[in-house]
């Protein structure tokens, strides 16, 4: 109780509140306990009621204060006082206590909110009093006790006039914008009324002030109008905003010039970005229609832009179809006879065709270079443009959340969106070239397609998370984040994750390592026993001879010899040459290999990375290898090191060990208490009655 000495009184939760309040009043000799109530002394000073008393935490400090009904009555009289000072103080206090729903119910039951509406409609009060009036009104309405639709047109026009006024106290305009936002979101009829009354030009001008709070409230109303309106309303509003270069203004004056964007503004920027990008959703969910002339022309335009073809009008139908199928295959379509089938998956649907066509027309040189470079590679190393583009478009749609409704708490906006008119298309043009670069860095084949796409997704998300403010900045950052950098980041994060593991988990990991390393060693030796086909590269670099090498089952002899082109796995007896494992002295790789030293400076980096040799008989002789892939290189060098009693050191071994450790630890840490584990595998279910759902690959090959 204000003015009284504080005393520690324990609240008995078993007694009714009225009894507790009466005891407190009796202790201080206060008459009329009905005029008093308990309230939190700290933080949000909420009244204690029978419905919320169980929320009181031990140690909370309460105070005795005016009952909400008595407080409401006093303020109701105070705001009608002839003394402007009393009115101002009463309205200021009203704005503070109206956040409490118990008080709000009491004040509204006296029709106090109508009194506030009248003060606003008359508009005779000083700016400070008007600010308190509007704030109190907003707090009362937020409880949802009174419907927004009960407000008169006079009141709505008056609030809109405050927003439209060129010279007015900014505090009044801030609260007025908040009131209009709530109106717009409450019903479609109020949305239409506000839309007629508020001048969009004036609303945009509020974004061009230095007052960040006023900017934020203006942005909030704009976003409310975007969300509350129909598709036609949104399109109309966006067209107006585009004409006024709103995005560019936001980028320059709100994002770029500000050291930090507030949480509330960040949410509204996220909403604007999400709603705007969602206009692409229709194309994303529409498959290509093979009978649509415009879509067919776009598809064939990709082919014609990439290849200089002879005049097709002079060709027979069969010759034309054959030529088209050949060129669509070079473009990277899976179904080269009917490439439209590749674009039937939704998402990304027609959006993938749009992005490819945009890249071909906007950056024709880069497009031609991508297609021609890959169509001239060996089949196993070519990066398929169409397949990559379709998957990349899907990845960008997922990253930009196209088709998702904006969440109430989202704030993850991309500053780059406000600097670029066609964000998706421009990002695609940068990222498709990045994909080709990453493909080459990874020395990928068709089997590595999913792995490459995972790396590209990571490159894009990591770069966008740094909030680049321009397309050029995004391009520089994403290209600097090459494959080797991604591997370094993954390793750093993995080490950091290991450091945060509990000591027992780290101990378990160390105990598991020897067992799993032995498993990898056995797999390497088994692979050597099975053997591998190698090619001999002559001085003219013609891949003209094949030879096979395999380890004997007892792991004591390496057998090798020349074989024919289509020979299956040859038996050990068919391989005439052999080297005892005991005679092998060392395993060397890359430029240290004898056959690489002989052709120093003539071999490509790719060949150097796949070359290894074993030296034997006091290192006077060597057996030289060039693996067909990095996987074979890792398997053989690891296996040979195991034979020599050395440690395996390939990146493949490290990756496999990490995967096995992760899987084993997860299995060991599973909570399997009371979970029955069967001794035998569950039965295989019966096959379906038909296989109509299966894709007929034979049709794609025709």
XYZ file of C-alpha atoms in Angstrom:
702
model
C 0.000 0.000 0.000
C 1.569 3.357 -0.998
C 2.687 5.378 2.023
C 2.594 2.433 4.408
C 5.540 0.608 5.877
C 6.221 -2.632 3.959
C 5.413 -5.825 5.791
C 6.029 -9.427 4.844
C 2.693 -11.214 4.676
C 2.507 -14.751 3.355
C -0.294 -15.295 0.856
C -2.433 -18.247 1.803
C -3.513 -19.763 -1.530
C -6.219 -21.808 0.211
C -8.192 -18.734 1.276
C -10.460 -16.731 -1.079
C -8.860 -13.495 -2.318
C -11.593 -11.425 -0.659
C -10.652 -12.949 2.700
C -6.937 -12.292 2.108
C -7.591 -8.645 1.125
C -9.854 -8.170 4.192
C -7.089 -9.460 6.493
C -4.577 -7.050 4.946
C -6.987 -4.094 5.248
C -7.749 -4.997 8.868
C -4.024 -5.091 9.622
C -3.666 -1.481 8.418
C -7.077 -0.368 9.657
C -8.325 0.374 6.153
C -12.114 0.562 5.799
C -13.980 -0.845 2.788
C -11.883 -3.852 1.644
C -14.055 -4.027 -1.488
C -12.249 -0.899 -2.719
C -8.883 -2.659 -2.745
C -7.133 -5.361 -4.747
C -3.762 -7.084 -4.916
C -1.373 -6.291 -7.749
C 2.166 -7.299 -8.745
C 4.648 -4.734 -7.447
C 7.308 -5.412 -10.086
C 7.303 -5.857 -13.859
C 3.882 -5.839 -15.516
C 1.641 -4.706 -12.661
C -1.251 -7.080 -13.299
C -4.191 -7.337 -10.921
C -4.456 -10.618 -9.001
C -7.763 -12.406 -9.568
C -9.140 -15.833 -8.702
C -8.425 -16.946 -12.297
C -4.719 -15.997 -12.315
C -3.733 -16.393 -8.649
C -2.234 -19.839 -9.294
C 0.297 -18.188 -11.628
C 1.911 -16.389 -8.677
C 5.442 -17.684 -8.193
C 7.164 -18.073 -4.859
C 9.007 -14.880 -3.971
C 6.706 -12.604 -5.995
C 6.031 -9.269 -4.314
C 2.423 -8.042 -4.274
C 0.997 -4.730 -3.159
C -2.382 -3.514 -2.018
C -3.849 -0.975 -4.425
C -7.154 0.452 -5.661
C -9.609 -2.121 -6.896
C -9.933 -2.105 -10.728
C -13.571 -0.971 -10.488
C -12.713 1.967 -8.242
C -9.709 2.892 -10.415
C -11.888 2.762 -13.553
C -14.496 5.012 -11.918
C -11.885 7.576 -10.847
C -10.276 7.714 -14.291
C -13.655 7.883 -16.025
C -14.357 11.044 -14.031
C -10.816 12.392 -14.424
C -10.826 12.380 -18.228
C -14.011 14.472 -18.172
C -12.514 17.114 -15.878
C -12.582 20.737 -16.996
C -8.925 21.004 -15.892
C -6.683 20.054 -18.835
C -3.895 19.009 -16.418
C -6.197 16.534 -14.670
C -7.407 15.229 -18.029
C -3.831 14.742 -19.238
C -2.745 12.901 -16.070
C -5.869 10.736 -16.067
C -5.435 9.747 -19.725
C -1.723 9.013 -19.209
C -2.538 6.707 -16.277
C -5.397 5.185 -18.277
C -2.973 4.300 -21.099
C -0.733 2.512 -18.561
C -3.390 0.521 -16.665
C -5.443 -0.400 -19.746
C -2.947 -3.162 -20.532
C -4.587 -5.130 -17.679
C -7.667 -7.028 -18.876
C -9.364 -6.892 -15.456
C -9.197 -3.093 -15.459
C -10.159 -2.932 -19.151
C -13.351 -4.904 -18.487
C -14.312 -2.498 -15.691
C -13.601 0.616 -17.749
C -15.411 -0.656 -20.857
C -18.409 -1.712 -18.746
C -18.769 2.011 -17.891
C -18.714 2.797 -21.641
C -15.344 4.478 -21.144
C -14.126 3.526 -24.613
C -16.985 5.546 -26.170
C -15.776 8.550 -24.222
C -12.328 8.144 -25.790
C -13.889 7.856 -29.268
C -15.717 11.166 -28.691
C -12.489 12.912 -27.628
C -10.848 11.743 -30.886
C -13.796 12.735 -33.076
C -13.988 16.220 -31.525
C -10.190 16.650 -31.935
C -10.049 19.703 -29.660
C -7.344 18.413 -27.311
C -3.636 19.282 -27.246
C -1.225 16.848 -28.990
C -0.019 15.254 -25.724
C -3.570 14.596 -24.474
C -4.552 13.227 -27.898
C -1.546 10.873 -27.857
C -2.554 9.510 -24.423
C -6.168 9.150 -25.613
C -5.226 7.163 -28.712
C -2.768 4.986 -26.763
C -5.390 4.179 -24.099
C -7.953 3.398 -26.804
C -5.517 1.062 -28.592
C -4.680 -0.808 -25.368
C -8.368 -1.276 -24.539
C -9.240 -2.543 -28.017
C -6.346 -5.024 -28.001
C -8.176 -7.143 -25.424
C -10.891 -7.983 -27.965
C -13.728 -7.062 -25.609
C -15.185 -4.566 -28.110
C -15.364 -5.300 -31.851
C -13.498 -3.005 -34.223
C -16.507 -3.096 -36.528
C -18.525 -1.089 -33.991
C -16.489 2.030 -34.767
C -18.135 4.857 -36.668
C -17.043 6.163 -40.071
C -16.419 9.556 -38.437
C -13.862 7.991 -36.105
C -12.139 6.086 -38.950
C -11.950 9.221 -41.089
C -10.477 11.161 -38.169
C -7.765 8.542 -37.536
C -6.980 8.460 -41.280
C -6.729 12.273 -41.289
C -4.072 12.076 -38.570
C -2.054 9.720 -40.811
C -2.612 11.843 -43.930
C -1.676 15.120 -42.227
C 1.621 16.574 -43.454
C 2.301 18.463 -40.211
C 1.334 16.664 -37.008
C 2.892 15.326 -33.843
C 4.710 12.075 -34.760
C 3.492 10.334 -31.580
C -0.131 10.822 -32.718
C 0.714 9.491 -36.168
C 2.453 6.415 -34.758
C -0.546 5.364 -32.647
C -2.957 6.226 -35.480
C -1.033 3.943 -37.853
C -1.196 1.120 -35.273
C -4.981 1.606 -34.887
C -5.511 1.490 -38.662
C -3.370 -1.684 -38.877
C -5.637 -3.429 -36.347
C -8.725 -2.262 -38.235
C -7.415 -3.612 -41.554
C -6.596 -7.011 -40.058
C -9.938 -7.306 -38.239
C -12.341 -7.377 -41.226
C -12.555 -6.959 -45.000
C -15.114 -4.148 -44.710
C -12.752 -2.092 -42.529
C -9.909 -2.883 -44.937
C -11.889 -1.368 -47.808
C -12.824 1.677 -45.733
C -9.243 2.304 -44.621
C -8.019 1.765 -48.192
C -10.361 4.557 -49.358
C -9.369 6.959 -46.604
C -5.589 6.545 -46.343
C -3.458 8.158 -49.040
C -0.809 5.660 -50.160
C 1.452 8.507 -51.212
C 1.343 9.839 -47.672
C 1.885 6.374 -46.236
C 5.029 5.925 -48.328
C 6.220 9.368 -47.256
C 6.186 8.096 -43.656
C 8.806 5.541 -44.714
C 11.038 8.374 -45.890
C 11.431 10.000 -42.460
C 14.327 9.510 -40.060
C 12.052 8.463 -37.181
C 12.454 4.659 -37.121
C 9.324 4.077 -35.009
C 7.186 5.990 -37.496
C 8.820 4.057 -40.371
C 8.030 0.769 -38.652
C 4.363 1.632 -38.010
C 3.919 2.777 -41.618
C 5.482 -0.472 -42.864
C 3.194 -2.442 -40.520
C 0.086 -0.847 -42.054
C 1.365 -1.479 -45.585
C 1.947 -5.169 -44.768
C -1.482 -5.444 -43.148
C -3.081 -4.063 -46.326
C -1.110 -6.576 -48.424
C -2.184 -9.522 -46.269
C -5.815 -8.482 -45.780
C -6.612 -7.769 -49.421
C -7.392 -10.234 -52.185
C -5.074 -11.123 -55.063
C -6.307 -8.167 -57.142
C -5.749 -5.781 -54.205
C -2.229 -7.124 -53.705
C -1.371 -6.791 -57.373
C -2.703 -3.226 -57.456
C -0.761 -2.300 -54.333
C 2.448 -3.885 -55.632
C 2.158 -2.039 -58.932
C 1.787 1.225 -57.030
C 4.780 0.405 -54.809
C 6.914 -0.556 -57.830
C 6.112 2.749 -59.511
C 7.285 4.555 -56.390
C 10.480 2.404 -56.255
C 9.619 1.342 -52.714
C 11.977 -1.657 -52.644
C 14.909 0.419 -53.824
C 14.088 3.085 -51.250
C 13.905 0.499 -48.454
C 17.244 -0.938 -49.569
C 18.948 2.440 -49.642
C 17.411 4.240 -46.676
C 16.274 1.547 -44.242
C 18.605 -1.414 -44.800
C 21.801 0.048 -46.245
C 21.996 3.265 -44.224
C 21.012 1.693 -40.887
C 23.528 -0.172 -38.748
C 20.780 -2.510 -37.556
C 17.137 -3.079 -38.434
C 14.801 -3.518 -35.447
C 13.022 -6.831 -34.872
C 9.623 -5.392 -35.752
C 10.856 -3.820 -38.996
C 12.730 -7.041 -39.839
C 9.427 -8.931 -39.544
C 7.649 -6.532 -41.916
C 10.496 -6.708 -44.447
C 10.244 -10.516 -44.257
C 6.479 -10.328 -44.875
C 6.924 -7.977 -47.854
C 9.567 -10.275 -49.351
C 7.470 -13.424 -48.800
C 4.246 -11.990 -50.231
C 6.051 -10.556 -53.252
C 7.943 -13.751 -54.072
C 4.749 -15.779 -53.771
C 3.543 -14.354 -57.099
C 5.871 -16.992 -58.605
C 3.941 -19.801 -56.919
C 1.479 -20.297 -59.802
C 4.309 -20.991 -62.280
C 6.057 -23.202 -59.731
C 2.989 -25.429 -59.355
C 2.130 -25.630 -63.078
C 3.673 -28.455 -65.162
C 4.678 -27.921 -68.779
C 1.826 -28.441 -71.233
C 3.156 -30.146 -74.375
C 0.231 -28.735 -76.357
C 0.920 -25.132 -75.341
C 2.573 -23.412 -78.308
C 4.271 -20.690 -76.234
C 5.800 -23.198 -73.811
C 7.007 -25.434 -76.652
C 8.647 -22.453 -78.330
C 10.423 -21.538 -75.081
C 11.694 -25.109 -74.784
C 12.970 -25.247 -78.366
C 14.389 -21.747 -77.936
C 16.820 -23.189 -75.362
C 18.055 -25.696 -77.922
C 18.349 -23.163 -80.736
C 20.211 -20.683 -78.512
C 22.809 -23.313 -77.612
C 23.493 -24.930 -80.984
C 23.955 -23.462 -84.444
C 21.706 -25.856 -86.340
C 21.071 -26.121 -90.038
C 17.716 -24.935 -91.312
C 15.192 -27.434 -89.933
C 12.553 -26.628 -92.569
C 14.493 -28.613 -95.174
C 14.737 -31.723 -92.985
C 12.434 -34.698 -92.995
C 10.319 -35.271 -89.891
C 12.430 -38.249 -88.849
C 15.687 -36.338 -89.339
C 14.315 -33.326 -87.440
C 13.196 -35.510 -84.508
C 16.569 -37.226 -84.411
C 18.415 -33.889 -84.446
C 16.192 -32.433 -81.701
C 16.590 -35.526 -79.510
C 20.374 -35.383 -79.903
C 20.549 -31.700 -78.992
C 18.136 -32.024 -76.048
C 20.357 -34.822 -74.751
C 23.374 -32.497 -74.996
C 21.353 -29.893 -73.087
C 21.062 -32.382 -70.232
C 17.420 -33.442 -70.463
C 16.773 -36.974 -69.165
C 13.932 -37.590 -71.618
C 15.515 -36.321 -74.813
C 12.675 -37.417 -77.105
C 10.091 -35.608 -74.966
C 11.955 -33.064 -72.781
C 8.660 -31.640 -71.538
C 8.424 -34.704 -69.284
C 11.399 -33.379 -67.290
C 9.355 -30.269 -66.483
C 6.260 -32.141 -65.359
C 7.416 -32.284 -61.732
C 5.869 -29.613 -59.518
C 7.540 -27.827 -57.943
C 9.463 -26.324 -59.783
C 7.191 -26.791 -62.840
C 7.279 -23.985 -65.396
C 9.467 -21.885 -63.121
C 12.446 -24.039 -64.133
C 11.730 -23.298 -67.794
C 11.457 -19.582 -66.968
C 14.831 -19.502 -65.202
C 16.591 -21.407 -67.999
C 15.072 -19.136 -70.659
C 16.037 -16.037 -68.641
C 19.648 -17.251 -68.360
C 19.827 -18.047 -72.096
C 18.475 -14.613 -73.131
C 20.081 -12.447 -70.421
C 23.544 -14.047 -70.486
C 23.792 -15.815 -73.887
C 27.594 -16.154 -73.816
C 27.622 -17.776 -70.387
C 24.746 -20.042 -71.426
C 26.463 -21.213 -74.608
C 29.752 -21.708 -72.777
C 28.077 -23.879 -70.107
C 26.238 -26.094 -72.608
C 29.033 -26.481 -75.172
C 31.721 -27.075 -72.547
C 29.743 -29.929 -70.980
C 28.458 -31.454 -74.191
C 32.072 -31.883 -75.369
C 33.260 -33.613 -72.175
C 33.365 -37.352 -71.610
C 29.864 -38.552 -70.762
C 30.744 -39.503 -67.208
C 32.053 -36.016 -66.368
C 29.506 -33.812 -68.118
C 27.323 -31.545 -65.965
C 23.755 -31.834 -67.347
C 22.447 -28.284 -67.780
C 18.698 -29.035 -67.826
C 18.704 -31.539 -64.968
C 20.906 -29.233 -62.888
C 18.716 -26.204 -63.679
C 15.510 -27.969 -62.660
C 17.001 -29.085 -59.337
C 18.653 -25.689 -58.722
C 15.348 -23.883 -59.306
C 13.717 -26.176 -56.747
C 16.516 -25.474 -54.241
C 16.139 -21.693 -54.714
C 12.351 -21.978 -54.254
C 12.921 -23.823 -50.972
C 15.564 -21.383 -49.732
C 13.425 -18.339 -50.619
C 10.304 -20.126 -49.250
C 8.269 -19.450 -52.382
C 4.725 -20.688 -51.860
C 4.871 -20.503 -48.057
C 2.616 -18.140 -46.142
C 4.469 -15.600 -43.998
C 4.628 -16.654 -40.354
C 3.644 -14.349 -37.523
C 7.135 -14.443 -36.024
C 9.322 -14.668 -39.157
C 12.080 -12.108 -39.573
C 14.533 -13.834 -41.938
C 14.507 -11.413 -44.857
C 17.195 -11.109 -47.532
C 18.499 -7.544 -48.046
C 19.400 -8.541 -51.621
C 15.655 -8.868 -52.411
C 15.233 -5.113 -52.024
C 18.142 -4.405 -54.387
C 17.010 -6.596 -57.270
C 13.886 -6.607 -59.450
C 14.051 -10.281 -60.495
C 15.768 -11.916 -57.563
C 15.025 -15.566 -58.349
C 16.150 -15.314 -61.975
C 19.336 -13.370 -61.180
C 20.248 -15.719 -58.339
C 19.719 -18.631 -60.711
C 22.072 -17.116 -63.309
C 24.835 -16.794 -60.709
C 24.202 -20.155 -59.065
C 23.991 -22.238 -62.254
C 27.495 -21.033 -63.144
C 28.570 -21.728 -59.564
C 27.156 -25.256 -59.934
C 29.270 -25.860 -63.035
C 32.365 -24.569 -61.202
C 31.662 -26.765 -58.158
C 31.033 -29.771 -60.412
C 34.535 -29.386 -61.864
C 36.121 -28.802 -58.433
C 34.556 -32.033 -57.187
C 35.502 -33.887 -60.400
C 31.931 -35.131 -60.326
C 30.249 -37.748 -62.471
C 26.532 -38.356 -63.012
C 26.509 -40.591 -59.914
C 27.645 -37.594 -57.814
C 24.736 -35.382 -58.906
C 22.933 -35.358 -55.542
C 26.186 -34.769 -53.674
C 27.015 -31.755 -55.857
C 23.526 -30.309 -55.358
C 23.919 -30.644 -51.574
C 27.187 -28.702 -51.719
C 25.632 -26.000 -53.939
C 22.680 -25.669 -51.546
C 25.149 -25.226 -48.696
C 27.133 -22.616 -50.650
C 23.949 -20.611 -51.319
C 22.502 -20.820 -47.799
C 25.809 -19.967 -46.128
C 26.264 -16.958 -48.407
C 22.693 -15.676 -47.969
C 22.999 -16.062 -44.192
C 25.735 -13.407 -44.287
C 23.044 -10.962 -45.557
C 24.732 -9.640 -48.732
C 23.189 -6.302 -49.702
C 23.813 -6.529 -53.449
C 23.908 -9.102 -56.226
C 27.577 -8.364 -56.904
C 28.450 -8.960 -53.253
C 26.521 -12.252 -53.280
C 28.327 -13.338 -56.448
C 31.773 -12.596 -55.011
C 31.042 -14.322 -51.708
C 29.419 -17.444 -53.124
C 32.218 -17.976 -55.666
C 34.847 -17.553 -52.939
C 33.104 -20.320 -50.983
C 34.481 -23.130 -53.142
C 34.309 -26.861 -52.461
C 37.534 -26.961 -50.446
C 36.249 -24.112 -48.249
C 33.005 -26.012 -47.655
C 35.009 -29.068 -46.556
C 37.081 -26.905 -44.179
C 33.939 -25.352 -42.677
C 32.341 -28.762 -42.228
C 35.481 -30.053 -40.518
C 35.648 -27.016 -38.215
C 31.984 -27.381 -37.278
C 32.428 -31.107 -36.706
C 35.396 -30.482 -34.396
C 33.420 -27.818 -32.541
C 30.535 -30.242 -32.194
C 32.890 -32.863 -30.813
C 34.254 -30.380 -28.284
C 30.748 -29.785 -26.974
C 30.051 -33.520 -26.564
C 29.900 -34.867 -23.056
C 33.121 -36.643 -21.887
C 31.415 -40.094 -21.818
C 30.420 -39.689 -25.486
C 33.972 -38.708 -26.458
C 35.280 -41.712 -24.536
C 32.800 -43.979 -26.341
C 33.934 -42.522 -29.672
C 37.588 -43.306 -28.957
C 36.707 -46.849 -27.889
C 34.779 -47.455 -31.109
C 37.485 -46.143 -33.468
C 39.803 -49.204 -33.523
C 36.906 -51.568 -34.268
C 35.597 -49.394 -37.111
C 39.065 -48.802 -38.563
C 39.539 -52.566 -38.699
C 36.224 -52.827 -40.555
C 37.466 -50.296 -43.149
C 40.809 -52.151 -43.466
C 39.023 -55.425 -44.207
C 36.827 -53.706 -46.794
C 39.931 -52.283 -48.516
C 41.641 -55.673 -48.615
C 38.483 -57.340 -49.943
C 38.375 -54.748 -52.719
C 42.004 -55.490 -53.621
C 41.209 -59.233 -53.669
C 38.341 -58.574 -56.068
C 40.655 -56.509 -58.247
C 40.280 -53.486 -60.522
C 40.615 -52.747 -64.219
C 43.226 -50.077 -65.062
C 44.168 -48.301 -68.301
C 47.642 -47.756 -69.653
C 48.270 -44.266 -70.986
C 50.933 -44.239 -73.689
C 53.259 -41.367 -74.571
C 50.677 -40.234 -77.110
C 48.114 -40.234 -74.279
C 45.897 -42.682 -76.106
C 43.913 -44.918 -73.759
C 44.567 -48.026 -75.798
C 45.488 -50.859 -73.380
C 43.809 -52.402 -70.359
C 45.340 -54.368 -67.501
C 43.965 -55.954 -64.369
C 45.422 -56.191 -60.879
C 44.188 -58.156 -57.866
C 45.436 -59.410 -54.512
C 45.576 -63.115 -53.738
C 43.084 -64.409 -51.134
C 45.891 -65.025 -48.651
C 47.050 -61.377 -49.051
C 50.606 -62.440 -49.974
C 50.853 -61.804 -53.730
C 49.708 -59.112 -56.172
C 48.735 -60.624 -59.558
C 48.464 -58.483 -62.703
C 48.408 -58.713 -66.459
C 46.992 -57.317 -69.725
C 43.341 -58.085 -70.592
C 40.960 -57.498 -73.468
C 38.367 -54.696 -73.610
C 35.258 -56.612 -72.537
C 36.879 -59.148 -70.206
C 34.989 -59.940 -67.000
C 36.877 -60.322 -63.724
C 39.854 -62.530 -64.712
C 40.980 -65.400 -62.518
C 44.309 -65.225 -60.718
C 45.666 -67.944 -63.004
C 44.917 -65.773 -66.070
C 47.153 -62.972 -64.738
C 50.720 -63.921 -65.654
C 52.699 -61.329 -63.659
C 53.002 -61.212 -59.880
C 54.768 -59.333 -57.085
C 55.141 -60.804 -53.577
C 53.749 -58.384 -50.992
C 56.874 -58.993 -48.899
C 58.968 -57.401 -51.699
C 56.942 -54.154 -51.787
C 58.962 -51.348 -50.242
C 56.783 -48.250 -50.602
C 53.644 -46.639 -52.063
C 54.045 -43.231 -53.728
C 51.403 -40.953 -55.240
C 51.027 -38.023 -57.638
C 54.137 -36.324 -58.978
C 56.417 -38.646 -56.941
C 55.388 -41.596 -59.139
C 58.054 -42.787 -61.641
C 55.630 -42.647 -64.591
C 54.695 -39.056 -63.683
C 58.338 -38.014 -63.388
C 59.014 -39.361 -66.884
C 56.320 -37.079 -68.318
C 56.904 -34.148 -65.999
C 54.892 -31.103 -67.024
C 52.885 -33.066 -69.581
C 50.250 -34.580 -67.296
C 47.072 -32.796 -66.245
C 46.228 -32.199 -62.593
C 43.412 -34.734 -62.913
C 45.834 -37.496 -63.961
C 48.329 -36.527 -61.238
C 45.589 -36.820 -58.613
C 44.785 -40.372 -59.772
C 48.337 -41.690 -60.135
C 50.078 -44.025 -57.656
C 52.945 -46.554 -57.791
C 54.399 -49.352 -55.697
C 58.184 -49.816 -55.588
C 59.730 -53.229 -54.921
C 63.060 -55.060 -54.947
C 65.167 -52.358 -53.295
C 63.091 -49.721 -55.107
C 64.675 -50.467 -58.475
C 61.377 -51.541 -59.978
C 57.902 -50.091 -59.848
C 54.348 -50.972 -60.823
C 52.522 -47.868 -61.994
C 48.789 -47.207 -61.748
C 46.352 -44.533 -62.930
C 42.971 -45.022 -61.239
C 39.782 -44.443 -63.192
C 38.244 -42.446 -60.329
C 39.151 -40.852 -57.028
C 37.223 -43.627 -55.255
C 39.431 -46.347 -56.788
C 42.525 -44.267 -55.956
C 41.530 -44.057 -52.286
C 40.599 -47.760 -52.059
C 43.901 -48.952 -53.567
C 46.256 -46.590 -51.754
C 44.534 -47.396 -48.450
C 44.637 -51.138 -49.173
C 48.317 -51.093 -50.138
C 49.168 -49.135 -46.980
C 47.297 -51.738 -44.915
C 49.384 -54.487 -46.558
C 52.549 -52.577 -45.612
C 51.363 -52.105 -42.027
C 50.942 -48.342 -42.458
C 48.052 -46.033 -41.555
C 45.323 -45.312 -44.095
C 45.296 -41.623 -44.978
C 42.767 -41.012 -47.765
C 39.888 -38.544 -47.516
C 37.543 -41.423 -48.333
C 38.688 -43.290 -45.202
C 38.191 -40.235 -43.006
C 34.705 -39.652 -44.400
C 33.673 -43.298 -43.976
C 35.067 -43.419 -40.427
C 33.096 -40.295 -39.501
C 29.879 -41.747 -40.937
C 30.356 -45.086 -39.161
C 31.220 -43.393 -35.861
C 28.188 -41.135 -36.082
C 25.870 -44.045 -36.852
C 27.331 -46.275 -34.147
C 27.150 -43.580 -31.453
C 23.547 -42.783 -32.342
C 22.663 -46.480 -32.125
C 24.479 -46.877 -28.791
C 22.714 -43.812 -27.334
C 19.217 -44.857 -28.424
C 16.781 -45.126 -25.544
C 15.683 -48.749 -26.042
C 14.279 -49.376 -22.590
C 11.092 -51.479 -22.834
C 11.501 -51.603 -26.636
C 11.467 -55.239 -27.819
C 14.161 -55.961 -30.420
C 13.314 -58.974 -32.616
C 15.889 -61.712 -33.128
C 14.982 -62.076 -36.802
C 14.318 -59.545 -39.549
C 10.636 -58.677 -40.158
C 8.998 -60.481 -43.107
C 9.092 -58.832 -46.510
C 5.585 -57.568 -47.418
C 3.735 -59.062 -50.366
C 4.177 -57.280 -53.720
C 1.374 -54.929 -54.827
C -1.416 -56.187 -57.048
C -0.062 -54.129 -59.972
C 2.894 -51.943 -60.865
C 1.053 -49.147 -62.671
C 2.795 -46.590 -60.471
C 6.238 -47.514 -61.846
C 7.924 -45.292 -64.421
C 8.371 -46.915 -67.830
C 11.981 -46.148 -68.732
C 11.616 -47.837 -72.108
C 9.403 -44.948 -73.240
C 12.110 -42.449 -72.350
C 14.673 -44.216 -74.488
C 12.535 -44.228 -77.645
